[in-house]
């Protein structure tokens, strides 16, 4: 089986958690967060370490190109 498919299956088992998002924007924020975490895992990056470093660097971003370097698949420690 495809490893990406299996990772998505794990997320679908937590489907009922979306009932408690509070609002559509809360559900969207949660989906973005889970997507970033799963992308970190797919790129062999520890999610906690990634978020700590990314949150320190994000304030220095001035252009879209700078923000793109913060995505897990482009991130360099």
Short mmCIF file of N, CA, C and O in Angstrom, two decimals:
data_model
loop_
_atom_site.label_atom_id
_atom_site.label_comp_id
_atom_site.label_asym_id
_atom_site.label_seq_id
_atom_site.Cartn_x
_atom_site.Cartn_y
_atom_site.Cartn_z
N UNK A 1 0.82 -1.20 0.00
CA UNK A 1 0.00 0.00 0.00
C UNK A 1 0.86 1.26 0.00
O UNK A 1 1.98 1.25 0.48
N UNK A 2 0.29 2.30 -0.47
CA UNK A 2 0.95 3.60 -0.54
C UNK A 2 1.05 4.20 0.87
O UNK A 2 0.07 4.30 1.59
N UNK A 3 2.24 4.62 1.27
CA UNK A 3 2.46 5.16 2.62
C UNK A 3 1.66 6.44 2.86
O UNK A 3 1.15 6.67 3.95
N UNK A 4 1.51 7.27 1.82
CA UNK A 4 0.73 8.50 1.97
C UNK A 4 -0.74 8.17 2.23
O UNK A 4 -1.40 8.83 3.02
N UNK A 5 -1.24 7.14 1.56
CA UNK A 5 -2.63 6.72 1.77
C UNK A 5 -2.83 6.28 3.21
O UNK A 5 -3.83 6.62 3.84
N UNK A 6 -1.87 5.51 3.73
CA UNK A 6 -1.99 5.04 5.11
C UNK A 6 -1.97 6.20 6.10
O UNK A 6 -2.68 6.19 7.10
N UNK A 7 -1.16 7.21 5.82
CA UNK A 7 -1.13 8.38 6.71
C UNK A 7 -2.46 9.11 6.69
O UNK A 7 -2.92 9.60 7.71
N UNK A 8 -3.09 9.19 5.53
CA UNK A 8 -4.40 9.83 5.44
C UNK A 8 -5.46 9.01 6.17
O UNK A 8 -6.38 9.57 6.76
N UNK A 9 -5.34 7.69 6.13
CA UNK A 9 -6.30 6.83 6.82
C UNK A 9 -6.29 7.08 8.32
O UNK A 9 -7.33 7.08 8.96
N UNK A 10 -5.11 7.30 8.88
CA UNK A 10 -5.00 7.59 10.31
C UNK A 10 -5.78 8.85 10.64
O UNK A 10 -6.51 8.91 11.62
N UNK A 11 -5.67 9.86 9.79
CA UNK A 11 -6.38 11.12 10.02
C UNK A 11 -7.89 10.93 9.92
O UNK A 11 -8.65 11.56 10.66
N UNK A 12 -8.34 10.06 9.03
CA UNK A 12 -9.79 9.88 8.88
C UNK A 12 -10.38 9.16 10.07
O UNK A 12 -11.58 9.29 10.33
N UNK A 13 -9.59 8.40 10.81
CA UNK A 13 -10.11 7.73 12.00
C UNK A 13 -10.44 8.74 13.10
O UNK A 13 -11.19 8.44 14.01
N UNK A 14 -9.88 9.91 12.99
CA UNK A 14 -10.14 10.95 13.97
C UNK A 14 -11.21 11.91 13.46
O UNK A 14 -11.33 13.04 13.93
N UNK A 15 -11.99 11.45 12.53
CA UNK A 15 -12.98 12.29 11.84
C UNK A 15 -13.94 13.00 12.79
O UNK A 15 -14.30 14.14 12.57
N UNK A 16 -14.37 12.33 13.83
CA UNK A 16 -15.34 12.94 14.74
C UNK A 16 -14.77 14.13 15.49
O UNK A 16 -15.51 14.96 15.99
N UNK A 17 -13.45 14.24 15.57
CA UNK A 17 -12.84 15.39 16.23
C UNK A 17 -13.22 16.69 15.53
O UNK A 17 -13.25 17.75 16.14
N UNK A 18 -13.50 16.63 14.22
CA UNK A 18 -13.86 17.83 13.48
C UNK A 18 -15.21 18.38 13.91
O UNK A 18 -15.50 19.55 13.70
N UNK A 19 -16.02 17.56 14.56
CA UNK A 19 -17.31 18.03 15.05
C UNK A 19 -17.15 19.09 16.12
O UNK A 19 -18.04 19.88 16.37
N UNK A 20 -15.98 19.12 16.76
CA UNK A 20 -15.75 20.03 17.87
C UNK A 20 -14.81 21.18 17.50
O UNK A 20 -14.20 21.79 18.36
N UNK A 21 -14.72 21.47 16.22
CA UNK A 21 -13.86 22.56 15.77
C UNK A 21 -14.41 23.92 16.16
O UNK A 21 -13.67 24.88 16.24
N UNK A 22 -15.70 24.01 16.36
CA UNK A 22 -16.31 25.27 16.79
C UNK A 22 -16.82 26.12 15.65
O UNK A 22 -17.83 26.79 15.78
N UNK A 23 -16.11 26.14 14.55
CA UNK A 23 -16.52 26.96 13.41
C UNK A 23 -15.80 26.45 12.16
O UNK A 23 -14.81 25.73 12.27
N UNK A 24 -16.28 26.85 10.99
CA UNK A 24 -15.58 26.46 9.76
C UNK A 24 -14.14 26.96 9.72
O UNK A 24 -13.24 26.26 9.27
N UNK A 25 -13.90 28.16 10.23
CA UNK A 25 -12.52 28.68 10.22
C UNK A 25 -11.64 27.90 11.20
O UNK A 25 -10.45 27.70 10.96
N UNK A 26 -12.22 27.43 12.31
CA UNK A 26 -11.47 26.60 13.24
C UNK A 26 -11.12 25.25 12.62
O UNK A 26 -10.02 24.73 12.82
N UNK A 27 -12.06 24.69 11.86
CA UNK A 27 -11.80 23.43 11.16
C UNK A 27 -10.71 23.60 10.11
O UNK A 27 -9.85 22.74 9.95
N UNK A 28 -10.73 24.75 9.41
CA UNK A 28 -9.70 25.02 8.40
C UNK A 28 -8.33 25.15 9.06
O UNK A 28 -7.34 24.60 8.56
N UNK A 29 -8.26 25.85 10.18
CA UNK A 29 -6.99 26.00 10.89
C UNK A 29 -6.47 24.65 11.36
O UNK A 29 -5.27 24.36 11.25
N UNK A 30 -7.36 23.79 11.86
CA UNK A 30 -6.96 22.46 12.27
C UNK A 30 -6.45 21.63 11.12
O UNK A 30 -5.46 20.90 11.25
N UNK A 31 -7.11 21.74 9.98
CA UNK A 31 -6.69 20.99 8.79
C UNK A 31 -5.30 21.44 8.33
O UNK A 31 -4.47 20.60 7.94
N UNK A 32 -5.04 22.73 8.39
CA UNK A 32 -3.72 23.24 8.01
C UNK A 32 -2.66 22.72 8.97
O UNK A 32 -1.58 22.28 8.55
N UNK A 33 -2.97 22.74 10.25
CA UNK A 33 -2.02 22.25 11.25
C UNK A 33 -1.71 20.77 11.04
O UNK A 33 -0.55 20.36 11.02
N UNK A 34 -2.75 19.95 10.87
CA UNK A 34 -2.53 18.52 10.65
C UNK A 34 -1.78 18.27 9.35
O UNK A 34 -0.94 17.38 9.28
N UNK A 35 -2.04 19.07 8.34
CA UNK A 35 -1.33 18.93 7.07
C UNK A 35 0.16 19.21 7.24
O UNK A 35 1.00 18.48 6.70
N UNK A 36 0.49 20.26 7.98
CA UNK A 36 1.90 20.58 8.22
C UNK A 36 2.58 19.47 9.02
O UNK A 36 3.73 19.10 8.73
N UNK A 37 1.89 18.93 10.01
CA UNK A 37 2.47 17.85 10.83
C UNK A 37 2.74 16.63 9.97
O UNK A 37 3.82 16.03 10.04
N UNK A 38 1.78 16.24 9.14
CA UNK A 38 1.97 15.06 8.29
C UNK A 38 3.04 15.29 7.23
O UNK A 38 3.77 14.36 6.87
N UNK A 39 3.17 16.52 6.73
CA UNK A 39 4.24 16.83 5.77
C UNK A 39 5.59 16.73 6.45
O UNK A 39 6.56 16.26 5.85
N UNK A 40 5.68 17.17 7.71
CA UNK A 40 6.93 17.02 8.47
C UNK A 40 7.29 15.54 8.58
O UNK A 40 8.44 15.15 8.32
N UNK A 41 6.33 14.72 8.96
CA UNK A 41 6.58 13.29 9.12
C UNK A 41 7.04 12.68 7.80
O UNK A 41 7.95 11.85 7.78
N UNK A 42 6.41 13.07 6.70
CA UNK A 42 6.77 12.53 5.39
C UNK A 42 8.18 12.92 4.98
O UNK A 42 8.82 12.22 4.19
N UNK A 43 8.68 14.04 5.51
CA UNK A 43 10.03 14.52 5.19
C UNK A 43 11.03 14.23 6.30
O UNK A 43 12.11 14.84 6.36
N UNK A 44 10.67 13.32 7.21
CA UNK A 44 11.54 12.92 8.33
C UNK A 44 11.99 14.09 9.19
O UNK A 44 13.16 14.20 9.56
N UNK A 45 11.05 14.97 9.48
CA UNK A 45 11.32 16.13 10.34
C UNK A 45 10.46 15.98 11.59
O UNK A 45 9.27 15.67 11.50
N UNK A 46 11.06 16.20 12.74
CA UNK A 46 10.32 16.17 13.99
C UNK A 46 9.39 17.39 14.02
O UNK A 46 9.86 18.54 13.98
N UNK A 47 8.05 17.19 14.07
CA UNK A 47 7.11 18.31 14.00
C UNK A 47 7.34 19.39 15.06
O UNK A 47 7.29 20.58 14.76
N UNK A 48 7.60 18.99 16.31
CA UNK A 48 7.81 19.99 17.36
C UNK A 48 9.02 20.86 17.06
O UNK A 48 8.96 22.09 17.19
N UNK A 49 10.10 20.24 16.65
CA UNK A 49 11.32 20.99 16.32
C UNK A 49 11.05 21.93 15.15
O UNK A 49 11.50 23.08 15.15
N UNK A 50 10.32 21.43 14.15
CA UNK A 50 9.98 22.26 12.99
C UNK A 50 9.18 23.49 13.41
O UNK A 50 9.51 24.61 13.02
N UNK A 51 8.13 23.30 14.21
CA UNK A 51 7.28 24.43 14.59
C UNK A 51 8.05 25.45 15.43
O UNK A 51 7.87 26.66 15.26
N UNK A 52 8.90 24.98 16.33
CA UNK A 52 9.70 25.91 17.13
C UNK A 52 10.58 26.78 16.23
O UNK A 52 10.60 28.01 16.37
N UNK A 53 11.30 26.15 15.32
CA UNK A 53 12.21 26.88 14.44
C UNK A 53 11.44 27.77 13.46
O UNK A 53 11.81 28.91 13.21
N UNK A 54 10.36 27.24 12.91
CA UNK A 54 9.57 27.99 11.93
C UNK A 54 8.97 29.25 12.57
O UNK A 54 8.97 30.33 11.96
N UNK A 55 8.47 29.13 13.78
CA UNK A 55 7.87 30.29 14.44
C UNK A 55 8.90 31.37 14.77
O UNK A 55 8.56 32.55 14.84
N UNK A 56 10.15 30.97 14.96
CA UNK A 56 11.21 31.97 15.17
C UNK A 56 11.56 32.68 13.86
O UNK A 56 11.85 33.87 13.86
N UNK A 57 11.52 31.94 12.76
CA UNK A 57 11.91 32.51 11.47
C UNK A 57 10.80 33.30 10.77
O UNK A 57 11.09 34.16 9.95
N UNK A 58 9.55 33.00 11.07
CA UNK A 58 8.45 33.59 10.31
C UNK A 58 8.40 35.11 10.44
O UNK A 58 8.01 35.81 9.51
N UNK A 59 8.83 35.63 11.56
CA UNK A 59 8.78 37.09 11.74
C UNK A 59 9.77 37.83 10.85
O UNK A 59 9.66 39.02 10.64
N UNK A 60 10.76 37.10 10.31
CA UNK A 60 11.76 37.71 9.43
C UNK A 60 11.35 37.70 7.96
O UNK A 60 12.03 38.30 7.13
N UNK A 61 10.25 37.04 7.64
CA UNK A 61 9.81 36.92 6.25
C UNK A 61 9.29 38.25 5.71
O UNK A 61 8.53 38.95 6.36
N UNK A 62 9.72 38.56 4.49
CA UNK A 62 9.32 39.82 3.86
C UNK A 62 8.60 39.58 2.52
O UNK A 62 7.91 40.45 2.03
N UNK A 63 8.78 38.40 1.93
CA UNK A 63 8.17 38.13 0.63
C UNK A 63 7.57 36.73 0.62
O UNK A 63 7.81 35.92 1.51
N UNK A 64 6.81 36.44 -0.43
CA UNK A 64 6.21 35.12 -0.58
C UNK A 64 7.29 34.05 -0.67
O UNK A 64 7.14 32.95 -0.14
N UNK A 65 8.40 34.37 -1.32
CA UNK A 65 9.51 33.43 -1.45
C UNK A 65 10.05 33.04 -0.08
O UNK A 65 10.38 31.88 0.16
N UNK A 66 10.13 34.02 0.83
CA UNK A 66 10.59 33.73 2.19
C UNK A 66 9.64 32.77 2.90
O UNK A 66 10.07 31.86 3.61
N UNK A 67 8.34 33.00 2.72
CA UNK A 67 7.35 32.12 3.35
C UNK A 67 7.42 30.71 2.77
O UNK A 67 7.25 29.74 3.50
N UNK A 68 7.68 30.58 1.47
CA UNK A 68 7.77 29.25 0.85
C UNK A 68 8.93 28.44 1.40
O UNK A 68 8.85 27.21 1.47
N UNK A 69 9.99 29.11 1.83
CA UNK A 69 11.13 28.38 2.40
C UNK A 69 10.79 27.80 3.77
O UNK A 69 11.51 26.93 4.26
N UNK A 70 9.70 28.26 4.39
CA UNK A 70 9.30 27.76 5.70
C UNK A 70 8.45 26.50 5.64
O UNK A 70 8.19 25.87 6.66
N UNK A 71 7.99 26.11 4.45
CA UNK A 71 7.21 24.89 4.32
C UNK A 71 8.10 23.68 4.63
O UNK A 71 9.29 23.69 4.31
N UNK A 72 7.54 22.65 5.25
CA UNK A 72 8.37 21.51 5.66
C UNK A 72 9.20 20.89 4.55
O UNK A 72 10.35 20.52 4.76
N UNK A 73 8.65 20.79 3.34
CA UNK A 73 9.40 20.17 2.25
C UNK A 73 10.57 21.05 1.77
O UNK A 73 11.48 20.54 1.10
N UNK A 74 10.59 22.34 2.11
CA UNK A 74 11.68 23.24 1.72
C UNK A 74 12.56 23.65 2.89
O UNK A 74 13.53 24.38 2.70
N UNK A 75 12.23 23.20 4.08
CA UNK A 75 12.86 23.69 5.31
C UNK A 75 14.26 23.12 5.49
O UNK A 75 14.50 21.94 5.30
N UNK A 76 15.21 24.00 5.85
CA UNK A 76 16.58 23.59 6.15
C UNK A 76 16.91 24.09 7.56
O UNK A 76 16.78 25.27 7.84
N UNK A 77 17.36 23.18 8.40
CA UNK A 77 17.71 23.56 9.77
C UNK A 77 19.09 24.13 9.84
O UNK A 77 19.97 23.87 9.16
#
